[in-house]
Coordinates of C-alpha atoms and ligand atoms in Angstrom, one line a residue:
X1 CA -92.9 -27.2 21.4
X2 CA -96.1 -29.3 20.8
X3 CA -97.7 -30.5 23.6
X4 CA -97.7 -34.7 24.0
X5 CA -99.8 -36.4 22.3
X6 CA -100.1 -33.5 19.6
X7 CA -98.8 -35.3 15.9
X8 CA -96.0 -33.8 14.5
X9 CA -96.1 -33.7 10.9
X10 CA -95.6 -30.7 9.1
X11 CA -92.0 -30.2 7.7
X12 CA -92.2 -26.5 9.1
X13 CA -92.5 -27.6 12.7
X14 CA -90.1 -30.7 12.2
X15 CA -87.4 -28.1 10.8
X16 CA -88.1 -25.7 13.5
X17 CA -87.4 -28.9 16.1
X18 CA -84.4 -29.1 14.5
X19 CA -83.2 -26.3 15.0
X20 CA -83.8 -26.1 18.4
X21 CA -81.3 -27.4 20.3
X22 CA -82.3 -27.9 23.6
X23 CA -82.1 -31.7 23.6
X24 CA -82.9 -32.1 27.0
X25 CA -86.3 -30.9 26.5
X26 CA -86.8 -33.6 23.4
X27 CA -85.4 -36.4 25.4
X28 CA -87.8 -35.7 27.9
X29 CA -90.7 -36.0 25.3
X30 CA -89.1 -38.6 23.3
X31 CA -88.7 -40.6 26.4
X32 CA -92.5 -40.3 27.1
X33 CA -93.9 -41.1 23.9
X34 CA -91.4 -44.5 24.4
X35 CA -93.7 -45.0 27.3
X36 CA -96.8 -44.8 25.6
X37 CA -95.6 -47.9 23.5
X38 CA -93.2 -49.5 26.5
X39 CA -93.5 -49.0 29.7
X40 CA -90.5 -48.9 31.8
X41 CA -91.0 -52.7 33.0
X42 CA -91.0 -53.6 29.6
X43 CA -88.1 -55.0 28.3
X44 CA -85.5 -53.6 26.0
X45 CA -84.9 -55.9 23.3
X46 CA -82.1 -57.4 21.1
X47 CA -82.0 -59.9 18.4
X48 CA -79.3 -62.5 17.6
X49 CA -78.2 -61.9 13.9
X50 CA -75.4 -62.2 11.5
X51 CA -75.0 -59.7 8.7
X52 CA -73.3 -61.5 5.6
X53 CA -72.4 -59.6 2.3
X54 CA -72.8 -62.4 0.0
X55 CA -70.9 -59.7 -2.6
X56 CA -69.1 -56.7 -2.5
X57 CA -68.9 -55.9 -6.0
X58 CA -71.2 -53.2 -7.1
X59 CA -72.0 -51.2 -10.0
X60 CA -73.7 -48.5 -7.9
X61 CA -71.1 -45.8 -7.1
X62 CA -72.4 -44.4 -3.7
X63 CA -70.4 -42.0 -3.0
X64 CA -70.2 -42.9 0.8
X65 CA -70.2 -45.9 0.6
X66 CA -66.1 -47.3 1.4
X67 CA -67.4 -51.0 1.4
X68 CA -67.8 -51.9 -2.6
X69 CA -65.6 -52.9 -5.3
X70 CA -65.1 -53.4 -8.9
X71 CA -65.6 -56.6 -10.0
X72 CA -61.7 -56.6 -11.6
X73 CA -60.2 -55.4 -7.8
X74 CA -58.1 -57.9 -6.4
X75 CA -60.6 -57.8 -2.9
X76 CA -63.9 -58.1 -4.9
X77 CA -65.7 -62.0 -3.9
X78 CA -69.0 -63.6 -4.2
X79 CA -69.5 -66.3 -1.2
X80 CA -70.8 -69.5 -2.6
X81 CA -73.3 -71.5 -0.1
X82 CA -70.3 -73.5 1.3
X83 CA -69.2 -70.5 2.7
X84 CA -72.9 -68.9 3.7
X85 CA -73.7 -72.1 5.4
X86 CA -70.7 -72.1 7.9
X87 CA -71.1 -68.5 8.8
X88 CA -74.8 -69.8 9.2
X89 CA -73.7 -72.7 11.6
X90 CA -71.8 -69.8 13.3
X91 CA -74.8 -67.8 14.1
X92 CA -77.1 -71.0 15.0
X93 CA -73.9 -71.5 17.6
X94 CA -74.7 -68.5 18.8
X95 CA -78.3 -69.0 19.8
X96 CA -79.1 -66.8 16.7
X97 CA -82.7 -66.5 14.8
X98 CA -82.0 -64.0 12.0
X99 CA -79.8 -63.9 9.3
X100 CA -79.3 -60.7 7.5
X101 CA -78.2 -61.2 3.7
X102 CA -77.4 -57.9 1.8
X103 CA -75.2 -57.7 -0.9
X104 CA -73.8 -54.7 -4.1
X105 CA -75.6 -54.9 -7.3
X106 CA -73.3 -57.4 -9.2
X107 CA -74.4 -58.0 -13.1
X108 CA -72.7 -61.2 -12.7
X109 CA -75.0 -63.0 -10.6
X110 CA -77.8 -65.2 -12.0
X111 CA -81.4 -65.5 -10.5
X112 CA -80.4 -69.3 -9.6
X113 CA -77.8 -68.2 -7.1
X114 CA -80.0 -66.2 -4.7
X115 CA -83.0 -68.4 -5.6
X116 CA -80.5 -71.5 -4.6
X117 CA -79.2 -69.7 -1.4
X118 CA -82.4 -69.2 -0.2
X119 CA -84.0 -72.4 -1.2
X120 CA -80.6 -74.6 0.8
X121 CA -80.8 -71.8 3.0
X122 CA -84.6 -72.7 4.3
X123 CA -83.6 -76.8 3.8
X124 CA -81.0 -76.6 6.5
X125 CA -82.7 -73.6 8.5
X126 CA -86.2 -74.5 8.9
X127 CA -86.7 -71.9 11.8
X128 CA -84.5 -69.4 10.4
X129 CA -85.5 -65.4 9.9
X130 CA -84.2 -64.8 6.2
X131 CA -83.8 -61.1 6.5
X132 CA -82.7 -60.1 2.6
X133 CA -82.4 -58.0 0.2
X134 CA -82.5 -54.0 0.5
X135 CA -85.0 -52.5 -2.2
X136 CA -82.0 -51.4 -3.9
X137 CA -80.8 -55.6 -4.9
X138 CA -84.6 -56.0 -5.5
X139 CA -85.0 -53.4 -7.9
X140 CA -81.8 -54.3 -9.6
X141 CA -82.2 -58.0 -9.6
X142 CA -85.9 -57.9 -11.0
X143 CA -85.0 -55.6 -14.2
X144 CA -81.5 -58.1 -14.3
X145 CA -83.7 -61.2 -14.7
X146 CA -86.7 -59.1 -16.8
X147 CA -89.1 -59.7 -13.6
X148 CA -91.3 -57.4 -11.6
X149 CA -90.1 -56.6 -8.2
X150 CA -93.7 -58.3 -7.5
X151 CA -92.9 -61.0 -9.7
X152 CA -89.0 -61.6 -7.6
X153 CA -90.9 -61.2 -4.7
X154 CA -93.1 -64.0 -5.0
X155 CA -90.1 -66.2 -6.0
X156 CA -88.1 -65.2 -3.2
X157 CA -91.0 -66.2 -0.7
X158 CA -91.7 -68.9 -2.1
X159 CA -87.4 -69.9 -1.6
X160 CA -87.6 -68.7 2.2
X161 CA -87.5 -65.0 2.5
X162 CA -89.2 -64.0 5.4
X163 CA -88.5 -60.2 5.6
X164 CA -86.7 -57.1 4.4
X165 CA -84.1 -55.2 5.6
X166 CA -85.0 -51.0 5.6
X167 CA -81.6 -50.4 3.9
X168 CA -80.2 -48.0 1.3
X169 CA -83.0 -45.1 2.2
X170 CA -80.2 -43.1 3.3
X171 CA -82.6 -39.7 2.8
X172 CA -85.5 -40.4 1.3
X173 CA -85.0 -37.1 -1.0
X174 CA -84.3 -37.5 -4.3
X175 CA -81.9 -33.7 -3.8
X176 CA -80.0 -35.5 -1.3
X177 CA -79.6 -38.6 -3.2
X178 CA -78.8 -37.3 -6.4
X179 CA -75.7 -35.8 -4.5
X180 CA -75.0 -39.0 -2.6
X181 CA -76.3 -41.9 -4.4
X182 CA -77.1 -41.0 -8.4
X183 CA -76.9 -44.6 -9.6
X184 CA -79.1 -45.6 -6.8
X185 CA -83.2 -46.0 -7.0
X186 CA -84.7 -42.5 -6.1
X187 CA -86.9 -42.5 -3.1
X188 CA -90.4 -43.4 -4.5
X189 CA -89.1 -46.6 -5.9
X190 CA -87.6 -47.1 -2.5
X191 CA -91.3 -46.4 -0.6
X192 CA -93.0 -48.5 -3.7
X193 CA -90.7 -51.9 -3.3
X194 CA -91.7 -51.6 0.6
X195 CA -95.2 -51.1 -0.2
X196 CA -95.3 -54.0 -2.2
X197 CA -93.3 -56.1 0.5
X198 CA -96.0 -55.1 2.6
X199 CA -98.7 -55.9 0.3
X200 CA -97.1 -59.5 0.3
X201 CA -97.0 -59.7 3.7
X202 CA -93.6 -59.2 4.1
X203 CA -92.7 -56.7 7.1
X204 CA -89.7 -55.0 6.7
X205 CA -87.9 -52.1 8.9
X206 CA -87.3 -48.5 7.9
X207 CA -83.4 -47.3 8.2
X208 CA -82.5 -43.0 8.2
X209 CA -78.6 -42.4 7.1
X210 CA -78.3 -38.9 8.1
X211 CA -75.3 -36.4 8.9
X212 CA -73.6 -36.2 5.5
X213 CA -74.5 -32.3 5.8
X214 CA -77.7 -32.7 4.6
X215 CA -80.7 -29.7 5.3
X216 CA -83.0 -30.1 8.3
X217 CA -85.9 -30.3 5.9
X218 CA -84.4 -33.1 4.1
X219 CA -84.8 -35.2 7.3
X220 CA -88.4 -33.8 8.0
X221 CA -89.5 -35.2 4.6
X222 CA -87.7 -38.5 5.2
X223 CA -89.6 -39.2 8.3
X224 CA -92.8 -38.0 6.7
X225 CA -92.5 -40.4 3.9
X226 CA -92.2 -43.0 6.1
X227 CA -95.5 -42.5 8.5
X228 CA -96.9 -42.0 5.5
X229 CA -96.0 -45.3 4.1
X230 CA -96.6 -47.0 7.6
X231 CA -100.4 -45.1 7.7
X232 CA -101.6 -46.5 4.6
X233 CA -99.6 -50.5 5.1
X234 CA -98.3 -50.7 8.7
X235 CA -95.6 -53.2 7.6
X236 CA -92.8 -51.1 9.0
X237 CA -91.5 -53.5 12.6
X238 CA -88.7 -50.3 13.3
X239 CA -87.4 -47.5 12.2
X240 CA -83.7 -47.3 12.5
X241 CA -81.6 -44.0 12.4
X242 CA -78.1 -43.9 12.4
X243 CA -75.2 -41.3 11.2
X244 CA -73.1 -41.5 7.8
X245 CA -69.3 -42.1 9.1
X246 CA -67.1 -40.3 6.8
X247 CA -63.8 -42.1 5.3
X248 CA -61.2 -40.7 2.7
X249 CA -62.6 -40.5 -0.6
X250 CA -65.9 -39.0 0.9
X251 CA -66.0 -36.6 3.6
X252 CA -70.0 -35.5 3.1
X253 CA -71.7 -32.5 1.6
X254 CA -70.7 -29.8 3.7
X255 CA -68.3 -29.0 6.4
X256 CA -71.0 -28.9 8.6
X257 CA -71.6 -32.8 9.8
X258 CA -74.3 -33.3 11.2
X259 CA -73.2 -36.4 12.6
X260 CA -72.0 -35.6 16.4
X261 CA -73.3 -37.8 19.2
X262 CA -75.6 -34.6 20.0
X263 CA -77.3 -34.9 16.6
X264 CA -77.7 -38.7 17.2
X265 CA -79.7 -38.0 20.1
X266 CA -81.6 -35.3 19.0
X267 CA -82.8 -36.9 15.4
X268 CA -83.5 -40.1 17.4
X269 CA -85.9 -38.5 19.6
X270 CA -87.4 -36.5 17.0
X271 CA -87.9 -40.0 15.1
X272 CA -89.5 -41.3 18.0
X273 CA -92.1 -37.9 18.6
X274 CA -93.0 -38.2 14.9
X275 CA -93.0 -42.2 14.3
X276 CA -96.2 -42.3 16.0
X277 CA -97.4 -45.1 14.1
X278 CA -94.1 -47.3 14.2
X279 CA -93.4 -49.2 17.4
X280 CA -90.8 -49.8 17.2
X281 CA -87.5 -47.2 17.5
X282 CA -83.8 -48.8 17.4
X283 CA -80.4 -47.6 18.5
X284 CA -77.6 -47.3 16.5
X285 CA -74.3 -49.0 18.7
X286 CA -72.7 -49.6 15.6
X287 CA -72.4 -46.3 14.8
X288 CA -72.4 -44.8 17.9
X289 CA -70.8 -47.4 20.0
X290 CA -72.5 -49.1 23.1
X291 CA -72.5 -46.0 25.5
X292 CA -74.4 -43.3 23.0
X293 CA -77.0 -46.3 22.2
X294 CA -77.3 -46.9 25.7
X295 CA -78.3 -43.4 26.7
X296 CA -80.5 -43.4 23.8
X297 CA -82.8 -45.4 25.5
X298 CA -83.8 -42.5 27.4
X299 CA -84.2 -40.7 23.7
X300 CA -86.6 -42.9 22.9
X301 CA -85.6 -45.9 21.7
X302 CA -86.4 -49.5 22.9
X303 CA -84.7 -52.0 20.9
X304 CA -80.8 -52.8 20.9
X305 CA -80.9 -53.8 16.9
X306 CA -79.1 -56.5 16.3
X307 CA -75.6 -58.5 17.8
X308 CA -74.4 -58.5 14.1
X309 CA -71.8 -61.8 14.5
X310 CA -70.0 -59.6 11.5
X311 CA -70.9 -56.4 9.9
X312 CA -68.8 -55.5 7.1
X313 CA -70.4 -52.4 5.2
X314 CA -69.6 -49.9 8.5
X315 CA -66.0 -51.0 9.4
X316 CA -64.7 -50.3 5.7
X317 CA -65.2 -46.5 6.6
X318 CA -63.4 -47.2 9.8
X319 CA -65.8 -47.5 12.2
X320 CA -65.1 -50.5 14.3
X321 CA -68.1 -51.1 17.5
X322 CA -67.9 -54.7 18.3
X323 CA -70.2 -56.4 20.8
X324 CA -71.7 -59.3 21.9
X325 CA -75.4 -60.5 24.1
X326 CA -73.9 -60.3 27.1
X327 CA -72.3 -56.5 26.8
X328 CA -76.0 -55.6 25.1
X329 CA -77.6 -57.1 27.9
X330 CA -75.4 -55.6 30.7
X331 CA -75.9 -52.4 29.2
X332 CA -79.7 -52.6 28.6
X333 CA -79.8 -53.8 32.7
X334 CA -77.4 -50.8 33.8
X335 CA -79.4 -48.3 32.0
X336 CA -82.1 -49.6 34.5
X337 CA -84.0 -52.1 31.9
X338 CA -84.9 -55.8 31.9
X339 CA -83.3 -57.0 28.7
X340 CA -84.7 -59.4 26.0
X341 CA -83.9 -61.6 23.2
X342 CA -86.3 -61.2 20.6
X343 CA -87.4 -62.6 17.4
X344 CA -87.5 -60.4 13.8
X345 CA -90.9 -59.5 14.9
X346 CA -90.2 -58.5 18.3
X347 CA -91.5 -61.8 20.0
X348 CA -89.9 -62.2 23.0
X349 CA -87.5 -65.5 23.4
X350 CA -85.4 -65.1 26.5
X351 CA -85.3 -62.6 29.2
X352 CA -82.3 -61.8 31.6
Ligands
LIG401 S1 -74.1 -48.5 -0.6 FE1 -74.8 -50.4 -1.5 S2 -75.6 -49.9 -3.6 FE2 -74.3 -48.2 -2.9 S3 -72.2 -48.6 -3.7 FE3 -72.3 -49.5 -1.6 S4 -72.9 -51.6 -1.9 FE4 -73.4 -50.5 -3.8

């Protein structure tokens, strides 16, 4: 094991943490490095958000993912604003400052629909956080409408978007990803739409799906591809691991599931050790539930995520965590914290 303050980042010695699995021992180091960036009087944080799928049909094909549909099945929608705004209201209700909108790839919308929801979206949001559109929708939406991914960018801020959400990375591997997700963009278009996010001004997070079965290197080139990224723009606010949950048409690659509470843990402290240039680490409770994320503050996270007023995409595989500010808070303050609300870029608003 490296000594603190030594950077990890060759996939040799990432793989070789890996495989050791004395997790105890990478808490321990994990935990420090989370001091370097918070001290333990420094609050653990939370946001107030909503996730809404504005669409669930999807030409994609993921094979894990249990959440899209054909745009002929019965279940398949595509919210109009009426619909957006009073799940909106909801949030605002709620005390809440970000609004996450993620959606499948559906050939049916036109540019004027998420131009228009953004555009009504800022008119009766002023203060609003428009968190929106994975790299996946931007990539597919830009050659839809003939556009740059610049070019959609520049639209979309200039409608309201205020950041990016880090989602559909899953591994950042194009081996991995040819297995999981062929129809999806391969991982340098996914590093190139952030870079050019970044380049805007955009900040965006940085998600990890892992524990479909996947190889240990896999994962050290994922996180290396990221502090990579982060060295050359620094417009990465978190990094976000969390596990695949299998459902019934896919159970993973392997047999071998990387997905256990243990290998939570250890991965998340890993992230932390190697994300030396990201300040930001979150836990997963929607994955994990409330009691893994809360002992992963002592893995080396700092940050709660989000309250998610809905979250749709998880639950179709069957995974139902449900929570509120109040059970984030308690369990930020029982794990021996002062708790926060924050903004989208970590500004503090409330403390308890
Ligand atoms: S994960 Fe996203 S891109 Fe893939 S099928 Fe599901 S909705 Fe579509």
């Amino acid at each position: 094991m490296k000594s603190l303050g030594t950077k990890i980042n060759k996939i040799p010695e990432i793989v070789n943490l890996l495989q050791d699995n004395d997790l105890k021992k990478l808490g321990f180091l994990a935990n420090e490095k989370r001091r370097e960036f918070h001290p333990d009087n420094a609050p653990v944080t939370f946001v107030v958000d909503r996730n809404i799928n504005y669409t669930n049909v999807c030409s994609c094909n993921c094979r894990f993912c249990a959440f899209s549909k054909d745009k002929n099945d019965p279940e398949a929608y595509m919210l109009d604003y009426e619909i957006i705004k009073h799940k909106t209201d909801e949030l605002i209700k709620a005390e809440g400052t970000q609004l996450l909108l993620q959606g499948g790839l559906n050939s049916d919308i036109p540019l004027e629909y998420y131009t228009g929801m953004l555009k009504n979206l800022r008119k009766d949001y002023p203060e609003l956080t428009i968190h929106a559109f994975s790299p996946a929708e931007l990539v597919f939406i830009a050659e839809n409408n003939n556009l740059s991914v610049k070019e959609l960018l520049e639209e979309f801020i200039k409608c309201g978007l205020s950041s990016i959400p880090g989602g559909g990375a899953e591994i950042l591997c194009d081996e991995v990803r040819s297995k999981l997700s062929p129809g999806k963009i391969f991982s340098q278009k996914w590093l190139e739409v952030m870079e050019i996010a970044h380049h805007l001004g955009l900040k965006t997070t940085a998600t990890m799906v892992f524990g479909f079965g996947e190889d240990a290197r896999f994962i050290a080139e994922h996180l290396l591809k990221i502090l990579e990224l982060q060295e050359k723009t620094g417009g990465f606010t978190a990094f976000i691991p969390w596990t695949f949950a299998p459902w019934n048409k896919f159970t993973g690659l392997s047999k071998n599931l990387n997905n256990t509470a243990f290998d939570y843990l250890k991965i998340l402290a890993l992230s932390r050790l190697i994300l030396d240039n990201i300040v930001n680490i979150q836990v997963s409770w929607i994955t994990q539930g409330l009691n893994i994320a809360q002992i992963a503050l002592k893995f080396g996270a700092n940050d709660f995520g989000g309250t998610m007023l809905e979250e749709n995409v998880v639950k179709a595989a069957g995974v139902y965590n449900n929570t509120c500010a109040d059970e984030i808070i308690d369990h930020i303050q029982k794990a021996g914290f002062i708790a926060a609300q924050r903004d989208t870029h970590y500004k503090i608003i409330k403390t308890f």
